[in-house]
Coordinates of C-alpha atoms in Angstrom, one line a residue:
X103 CA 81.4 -16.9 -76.4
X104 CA 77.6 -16.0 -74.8
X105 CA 78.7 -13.4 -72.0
X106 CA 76.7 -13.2 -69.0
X107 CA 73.9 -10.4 -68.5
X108 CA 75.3 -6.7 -67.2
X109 CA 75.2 -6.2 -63.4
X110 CA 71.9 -4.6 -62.8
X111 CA 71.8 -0.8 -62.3
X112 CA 68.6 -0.1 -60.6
X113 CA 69.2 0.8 -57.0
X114 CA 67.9 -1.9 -55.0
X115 CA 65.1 -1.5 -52.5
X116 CA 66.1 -1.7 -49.1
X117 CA 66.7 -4.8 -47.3
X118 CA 67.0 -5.7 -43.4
X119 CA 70.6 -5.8 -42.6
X120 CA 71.4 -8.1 -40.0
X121 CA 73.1 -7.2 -37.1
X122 CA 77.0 -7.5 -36.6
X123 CA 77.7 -8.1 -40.3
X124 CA 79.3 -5.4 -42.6
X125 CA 78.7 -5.2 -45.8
X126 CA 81.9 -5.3 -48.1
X127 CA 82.4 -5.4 -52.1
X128 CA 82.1 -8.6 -54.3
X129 CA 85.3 -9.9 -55.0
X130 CA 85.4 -9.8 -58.7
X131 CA 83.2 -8.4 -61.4
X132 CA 81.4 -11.8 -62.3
X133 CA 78.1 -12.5 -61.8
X134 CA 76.8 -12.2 -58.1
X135 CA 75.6 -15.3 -56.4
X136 CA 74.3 -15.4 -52.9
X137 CA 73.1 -17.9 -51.2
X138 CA 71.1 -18.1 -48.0
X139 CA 72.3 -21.1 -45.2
X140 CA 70.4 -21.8 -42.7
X141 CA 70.9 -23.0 -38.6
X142 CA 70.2 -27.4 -39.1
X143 CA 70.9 -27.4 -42.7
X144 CA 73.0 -30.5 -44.3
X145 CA 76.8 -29.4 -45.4
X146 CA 75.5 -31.1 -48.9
X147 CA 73.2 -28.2 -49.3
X148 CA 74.9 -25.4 -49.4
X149 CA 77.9 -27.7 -51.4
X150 CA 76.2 -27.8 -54.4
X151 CA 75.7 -24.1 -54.8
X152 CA 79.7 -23.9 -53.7
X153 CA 81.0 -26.5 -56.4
X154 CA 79.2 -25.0 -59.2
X155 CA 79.7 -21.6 -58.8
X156 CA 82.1 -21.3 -56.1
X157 CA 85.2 -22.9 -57.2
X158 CA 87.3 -20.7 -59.8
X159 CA 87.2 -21.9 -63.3
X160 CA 90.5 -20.5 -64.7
X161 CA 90.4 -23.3 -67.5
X162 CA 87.5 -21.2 -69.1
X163 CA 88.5 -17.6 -70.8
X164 CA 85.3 -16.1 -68.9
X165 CA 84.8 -13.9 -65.9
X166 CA 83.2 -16.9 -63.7
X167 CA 80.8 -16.4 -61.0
X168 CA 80.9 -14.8 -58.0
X169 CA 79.9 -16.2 -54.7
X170 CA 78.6 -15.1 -51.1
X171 CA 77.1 -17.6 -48.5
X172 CA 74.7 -15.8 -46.4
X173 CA 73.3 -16.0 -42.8
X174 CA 69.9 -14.8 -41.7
X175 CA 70.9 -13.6 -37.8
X176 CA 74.5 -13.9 -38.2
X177 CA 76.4 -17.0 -37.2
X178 CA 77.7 -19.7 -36.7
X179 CA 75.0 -21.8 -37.7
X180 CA 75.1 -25.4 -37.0
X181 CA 75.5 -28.3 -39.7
X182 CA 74.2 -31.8 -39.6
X183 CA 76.8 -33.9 -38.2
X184 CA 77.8 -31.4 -35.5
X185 CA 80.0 -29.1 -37.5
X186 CA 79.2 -25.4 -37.7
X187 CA 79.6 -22.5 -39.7
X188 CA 80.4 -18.6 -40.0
X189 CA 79.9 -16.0 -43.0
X190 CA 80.9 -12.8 -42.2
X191 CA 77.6 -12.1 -44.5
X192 CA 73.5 -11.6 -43.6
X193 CA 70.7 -11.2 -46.1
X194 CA 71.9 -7.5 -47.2
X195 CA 73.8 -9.6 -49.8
X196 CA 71.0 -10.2 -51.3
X197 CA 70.3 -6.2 -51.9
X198 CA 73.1 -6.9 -55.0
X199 CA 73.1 -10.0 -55.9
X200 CA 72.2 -11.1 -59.2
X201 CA 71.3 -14.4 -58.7
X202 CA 69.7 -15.6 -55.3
X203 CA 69.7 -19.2 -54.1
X204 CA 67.5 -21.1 -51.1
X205 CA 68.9 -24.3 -50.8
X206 CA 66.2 -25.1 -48.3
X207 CA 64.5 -24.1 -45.1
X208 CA 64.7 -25.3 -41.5
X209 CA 61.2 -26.0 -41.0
X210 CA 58.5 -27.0 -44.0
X211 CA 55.6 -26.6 -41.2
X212 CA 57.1 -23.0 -40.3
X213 CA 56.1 -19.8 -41.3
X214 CA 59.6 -18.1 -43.1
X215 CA 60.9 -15.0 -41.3
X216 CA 59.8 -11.5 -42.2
X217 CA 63.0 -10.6 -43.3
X218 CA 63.8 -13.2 -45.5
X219 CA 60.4 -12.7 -47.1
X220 CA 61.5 -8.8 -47.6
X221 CA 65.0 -10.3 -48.6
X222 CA 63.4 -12.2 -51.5
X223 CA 60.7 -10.1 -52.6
X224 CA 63.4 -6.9 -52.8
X225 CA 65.6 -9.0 -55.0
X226 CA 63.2 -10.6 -57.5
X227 CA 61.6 -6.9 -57.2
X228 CA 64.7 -5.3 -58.7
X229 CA 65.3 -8.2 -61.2
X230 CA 67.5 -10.4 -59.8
X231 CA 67.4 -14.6 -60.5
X232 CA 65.9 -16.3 -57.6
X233 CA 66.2 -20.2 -57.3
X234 CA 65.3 -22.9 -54.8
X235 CA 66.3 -26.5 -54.5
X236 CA 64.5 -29.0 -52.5
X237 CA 62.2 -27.1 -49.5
X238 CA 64.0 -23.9 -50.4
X239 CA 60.4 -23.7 -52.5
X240 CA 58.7 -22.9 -49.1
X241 CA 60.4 -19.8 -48.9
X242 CA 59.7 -18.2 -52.4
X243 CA 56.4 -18.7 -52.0
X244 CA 56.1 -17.6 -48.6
X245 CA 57.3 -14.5 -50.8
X246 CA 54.4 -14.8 -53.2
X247 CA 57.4 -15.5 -56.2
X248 CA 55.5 -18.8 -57.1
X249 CA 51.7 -17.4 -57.0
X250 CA 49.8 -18.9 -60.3
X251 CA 53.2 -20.2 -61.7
X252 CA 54.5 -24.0 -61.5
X253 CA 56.9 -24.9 -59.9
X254 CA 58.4 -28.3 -57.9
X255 CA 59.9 -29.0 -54.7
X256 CA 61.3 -32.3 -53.3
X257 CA 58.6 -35.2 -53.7
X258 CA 58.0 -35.8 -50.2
X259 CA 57.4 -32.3 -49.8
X260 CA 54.7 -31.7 -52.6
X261 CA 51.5 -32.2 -51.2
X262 CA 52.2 -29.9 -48.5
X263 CA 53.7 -27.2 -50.3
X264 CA 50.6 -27.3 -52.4
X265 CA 48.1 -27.1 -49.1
X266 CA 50.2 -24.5 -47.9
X267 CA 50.1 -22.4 -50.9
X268 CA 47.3 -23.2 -53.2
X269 CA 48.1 -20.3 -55.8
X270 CA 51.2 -22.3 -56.4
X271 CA 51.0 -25.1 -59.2
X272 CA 53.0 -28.0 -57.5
X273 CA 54.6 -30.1 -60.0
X274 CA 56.3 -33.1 -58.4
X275 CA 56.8 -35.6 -61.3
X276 CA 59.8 -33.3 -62.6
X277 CA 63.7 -32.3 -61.3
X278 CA 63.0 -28.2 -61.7
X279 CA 61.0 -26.2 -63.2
X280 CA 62.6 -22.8 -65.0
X281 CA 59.8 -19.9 -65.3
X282 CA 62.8 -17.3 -66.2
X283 CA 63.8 -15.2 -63.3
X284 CA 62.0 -17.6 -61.0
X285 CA 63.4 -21.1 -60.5
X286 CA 62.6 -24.3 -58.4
X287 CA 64.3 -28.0 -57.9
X288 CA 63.0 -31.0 -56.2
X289 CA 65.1 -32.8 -53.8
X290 CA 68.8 -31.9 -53.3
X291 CA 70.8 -34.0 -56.2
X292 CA 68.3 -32.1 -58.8
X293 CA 69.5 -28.9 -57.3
X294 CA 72.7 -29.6 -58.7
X295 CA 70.9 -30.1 -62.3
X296 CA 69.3 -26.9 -62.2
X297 CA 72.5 -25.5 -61.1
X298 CA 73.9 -26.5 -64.3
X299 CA 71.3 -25.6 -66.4
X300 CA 71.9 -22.2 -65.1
X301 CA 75.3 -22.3 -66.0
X302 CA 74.2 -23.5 -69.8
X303 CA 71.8 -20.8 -69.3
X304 CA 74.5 -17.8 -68.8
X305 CA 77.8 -19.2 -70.4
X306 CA 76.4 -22.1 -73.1
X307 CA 76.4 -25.8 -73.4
X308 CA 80.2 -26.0 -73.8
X309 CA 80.9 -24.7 -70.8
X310 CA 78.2 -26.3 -68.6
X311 CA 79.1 -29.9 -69.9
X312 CA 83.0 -29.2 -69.2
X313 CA 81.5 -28.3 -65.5
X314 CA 79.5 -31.4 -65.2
X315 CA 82.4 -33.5 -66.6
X316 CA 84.8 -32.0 -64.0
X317 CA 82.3 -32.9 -61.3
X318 CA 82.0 -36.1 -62.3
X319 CA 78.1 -36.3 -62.8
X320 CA 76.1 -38.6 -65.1
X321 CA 75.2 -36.8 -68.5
X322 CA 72.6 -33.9 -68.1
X323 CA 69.4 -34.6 -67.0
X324 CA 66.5 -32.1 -68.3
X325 CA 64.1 -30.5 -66.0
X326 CA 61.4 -32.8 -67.0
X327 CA 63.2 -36.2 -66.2
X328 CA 61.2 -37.6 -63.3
X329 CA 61.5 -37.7 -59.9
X330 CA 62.9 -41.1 -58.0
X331 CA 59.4 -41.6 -56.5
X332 CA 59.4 -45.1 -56.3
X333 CA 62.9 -45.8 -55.2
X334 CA 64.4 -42.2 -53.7
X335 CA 67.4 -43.8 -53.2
X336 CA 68.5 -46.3 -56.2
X337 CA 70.1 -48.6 -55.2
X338 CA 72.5 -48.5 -58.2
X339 CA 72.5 -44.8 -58.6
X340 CA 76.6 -45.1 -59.0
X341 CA 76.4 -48.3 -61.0
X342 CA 79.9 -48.0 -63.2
X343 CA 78.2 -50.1 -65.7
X344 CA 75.4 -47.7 -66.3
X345 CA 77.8 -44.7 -66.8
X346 CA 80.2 -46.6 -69.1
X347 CA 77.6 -47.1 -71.3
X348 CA 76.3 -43.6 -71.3
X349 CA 79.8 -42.6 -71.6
X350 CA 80.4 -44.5 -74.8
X351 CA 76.9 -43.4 -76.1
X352 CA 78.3 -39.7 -75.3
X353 CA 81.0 -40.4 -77.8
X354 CA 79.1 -42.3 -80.6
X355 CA 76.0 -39.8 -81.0
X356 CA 77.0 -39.7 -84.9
X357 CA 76.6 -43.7 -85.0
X358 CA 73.5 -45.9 -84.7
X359 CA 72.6 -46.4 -81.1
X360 CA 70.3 -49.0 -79.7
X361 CA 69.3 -50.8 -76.7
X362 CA 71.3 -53.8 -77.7
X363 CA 74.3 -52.0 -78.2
X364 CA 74.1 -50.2 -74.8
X365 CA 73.6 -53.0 -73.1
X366 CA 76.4 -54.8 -74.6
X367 CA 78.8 -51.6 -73.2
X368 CA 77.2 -52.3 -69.9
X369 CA 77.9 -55.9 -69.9
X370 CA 74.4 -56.5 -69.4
X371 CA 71.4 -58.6 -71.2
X372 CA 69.0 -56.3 -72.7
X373 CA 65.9 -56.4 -70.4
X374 CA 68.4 -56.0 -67.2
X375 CA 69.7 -53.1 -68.7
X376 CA 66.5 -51.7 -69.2
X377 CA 65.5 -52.4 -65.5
X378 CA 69.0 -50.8 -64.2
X379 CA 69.4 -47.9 -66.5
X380 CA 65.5 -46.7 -65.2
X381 CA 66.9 -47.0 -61.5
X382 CA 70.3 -45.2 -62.4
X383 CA 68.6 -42.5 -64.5
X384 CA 65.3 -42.1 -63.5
X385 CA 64.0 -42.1 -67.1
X386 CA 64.7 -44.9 -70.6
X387 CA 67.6 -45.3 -72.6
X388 CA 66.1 -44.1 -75.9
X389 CA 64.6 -40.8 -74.0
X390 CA 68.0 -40.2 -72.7
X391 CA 69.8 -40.9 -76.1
X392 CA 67.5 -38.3 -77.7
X393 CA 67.8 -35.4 -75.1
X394 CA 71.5 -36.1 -75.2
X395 CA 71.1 -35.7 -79.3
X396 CA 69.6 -32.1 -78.6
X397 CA 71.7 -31.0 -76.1
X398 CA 74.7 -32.2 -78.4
X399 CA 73.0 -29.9 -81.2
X400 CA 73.0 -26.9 -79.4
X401 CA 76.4 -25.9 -79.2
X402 CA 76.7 -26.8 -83.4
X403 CA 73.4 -24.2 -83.3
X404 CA 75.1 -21.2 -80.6
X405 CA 78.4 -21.3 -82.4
X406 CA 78.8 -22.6 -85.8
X407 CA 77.3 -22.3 -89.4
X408 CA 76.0 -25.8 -90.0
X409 CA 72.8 -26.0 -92.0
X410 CA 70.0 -27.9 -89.6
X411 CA 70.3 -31.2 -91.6
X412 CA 73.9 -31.6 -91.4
X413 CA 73.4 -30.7 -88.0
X414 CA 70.9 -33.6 -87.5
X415 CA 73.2 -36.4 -89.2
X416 CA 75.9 -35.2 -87.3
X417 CA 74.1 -35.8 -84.0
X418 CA 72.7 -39.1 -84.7
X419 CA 69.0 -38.0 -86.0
X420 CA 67.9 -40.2 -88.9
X421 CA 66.4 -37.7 -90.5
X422 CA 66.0 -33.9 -90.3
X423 CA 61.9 -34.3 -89.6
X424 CA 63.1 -36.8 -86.2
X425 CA 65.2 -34.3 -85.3
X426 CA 62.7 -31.2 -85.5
X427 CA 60.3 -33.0 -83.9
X428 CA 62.3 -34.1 -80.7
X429 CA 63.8 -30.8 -80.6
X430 CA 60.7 -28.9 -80.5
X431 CA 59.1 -31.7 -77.9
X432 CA 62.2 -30.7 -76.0
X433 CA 63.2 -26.9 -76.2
X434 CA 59.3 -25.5 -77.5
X435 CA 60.9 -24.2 -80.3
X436 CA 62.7 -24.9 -83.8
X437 CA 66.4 -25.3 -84.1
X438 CA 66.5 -22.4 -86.4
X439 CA 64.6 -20.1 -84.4
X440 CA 66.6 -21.3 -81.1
X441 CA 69.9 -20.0 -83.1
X442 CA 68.3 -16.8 -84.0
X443 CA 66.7 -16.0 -80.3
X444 CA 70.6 -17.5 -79.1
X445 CA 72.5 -15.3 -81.1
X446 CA 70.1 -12.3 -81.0
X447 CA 70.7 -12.3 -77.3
X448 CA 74.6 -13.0 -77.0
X449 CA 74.6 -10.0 -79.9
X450 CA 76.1 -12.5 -82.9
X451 CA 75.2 -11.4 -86.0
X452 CA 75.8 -14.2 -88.2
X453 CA 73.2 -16.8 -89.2

């Protein structure tokens, strides 16, 4: 089982405490997660960071996450709706965190606070994993963490991220965007995507589908699905019909799968299928049959001994060459190296 990366020992720079707050030990061991709330932010913001690595996972034999909410001025903040909220923690829990998340900022037009901007630039300075989902963009690169990289941000957001911060390269047409310790999502629901793939990222595939499948999301969506541009809101985005069939699919990867056949799960006639599975998904049936084929083949690459064909007929492929290709289009590398770099890192010698 891939174990997450060591605590970092480097003494962090210092960071602005904020007033009233004391600082008090992580709860557990695990990997440090903090996460920075903000005074007019939605409750589904800050949710999405709290389902995935908030919630204990005693179901999985692994030291799970560890997680702070944190407050820039103290609390309570207010929440949309009229609720409010207190953390007994500011942005000196970011001076030890390991991973940092911005779920989003108050104010896209605004010029971030000084101290978060320290906050940031002290974290990612020492090493740690900072992320943003939806406007939380506007903050790391009012740090300077997105100069000359890409990087994404909710749609309706894009072009003025990208007149705000011309060093940045705005991408808008995709759900995040991963450049290693830096990482960015578009609007909220793809927050919870890249969420996930951080979870693949530090525990494996296994683990992050068992996650998904216990929050009751579609199959994975890859970072380079598009963004609901033309409808933000599908209409259908829930459609039972849609899932069923991806469900099915999900358990017949080995099989033949077509259009037809999907369609027949669904209930549907072909060309409405089509039409609803693109507002559901946000991308084709065949391009979301073959990421699910490579995300199905990389647990069979991280943990067992299967040669790369057998792995390919198992997953669906119809032929070794199909699946190379796709998989390279898809993870910029080859199978074979991807389980060498995998088990390399998680220390597995065999091959």
């Amino acid at each position: 089982m891939p174990q997450l990366r060591a605590p970092i020992a480097v003494a962090p720079p210092s960071v602005p405490r904020t007033a009233g707050t004391t600082p008090d030990r992580w709860t557990t061991g695990g990997h440090r997660v903090a996460v920075v709330a903000y005074d007019g932010m939605s409750a589904f913001e800050t949710g999405i960071v709290t389902e995935v690595f908030g919630l204990p996972r005693p179901e999985f034999d692994v030291e799970w996450y560890d997680l702070r909410v944190c407050v820039e001025g103290g609390g309570p903040i207010r929440l949309v709706g009229g609720a409010s909220m207190t953390t007994p923690f500011g942005l000196e829990a970011l001076a030890d965190a390991d991973t940092v998340i911005v779920p989003g900022v108050s104010d896209v037009h605004a010029d971030c606070s000084a101290e978060l901007v320290a906050a940031l630039r002290a974290a990612h300075g020492r090493g740690a994993r900072v992320v943003s989902i939806c406007s939380g963009a506007f903050a790391l690169a009012a740090a300077g963490l997105l100069d000359d990289q890409r990087a994404t941000t909710h749609w309706r957001y894009a072009a003025l991220l990208r007149q705000r911060f011309p060093a940045v390269g705005v991408d808008a047409d995709v759900l995040y965007v991963d450049n290693g310790d830096v990482l960015t999502s578009a609007g909220s629901a793809a927050g919870l995507d890249l969420c996930l793939h951080l979870v693949r990222q530090d525990f494996g595939a296994s683990i992050a589908n068992a996650v998904a499948r216990r929050l009751v999301v579609p199959p994975h969506r890859d970072g380079g699905q598009a963004q609901y541009i033309e409808t933000p809101v599908p209409a259908d985005l829930d459609d039972d019909r849609i899932v069923a069939s991806m469900t099915w699919a999900m358990a017949h990867l080995d099989q033949e799968i077509t259009v037809g056949s999907l369609a027949t799960q669904a209930h549907m006639s072909r060309r409405s299928y089509l039409r609803h599975f693109a507002r559901s998904s946000g991308t084709s049936p065949i391009r979301w049959l073959i990421s699910q084929r490579i995300q199905a083949s990389l647990p069979l690459l991280e943990n067992g001994n299967a040669s790369v064909e057998e792995i390919a007929a198992k997953i669906g492929f119809a032929s070794t060459v199909t699946y190379r290709h796709h998989f390279a289009k898809e993870m910029r590398t080859s199978p074979s190296a991807y389980r060498r770099a995998f088990r390399a890192a998680t220390g597995d010698a065999r091959r």
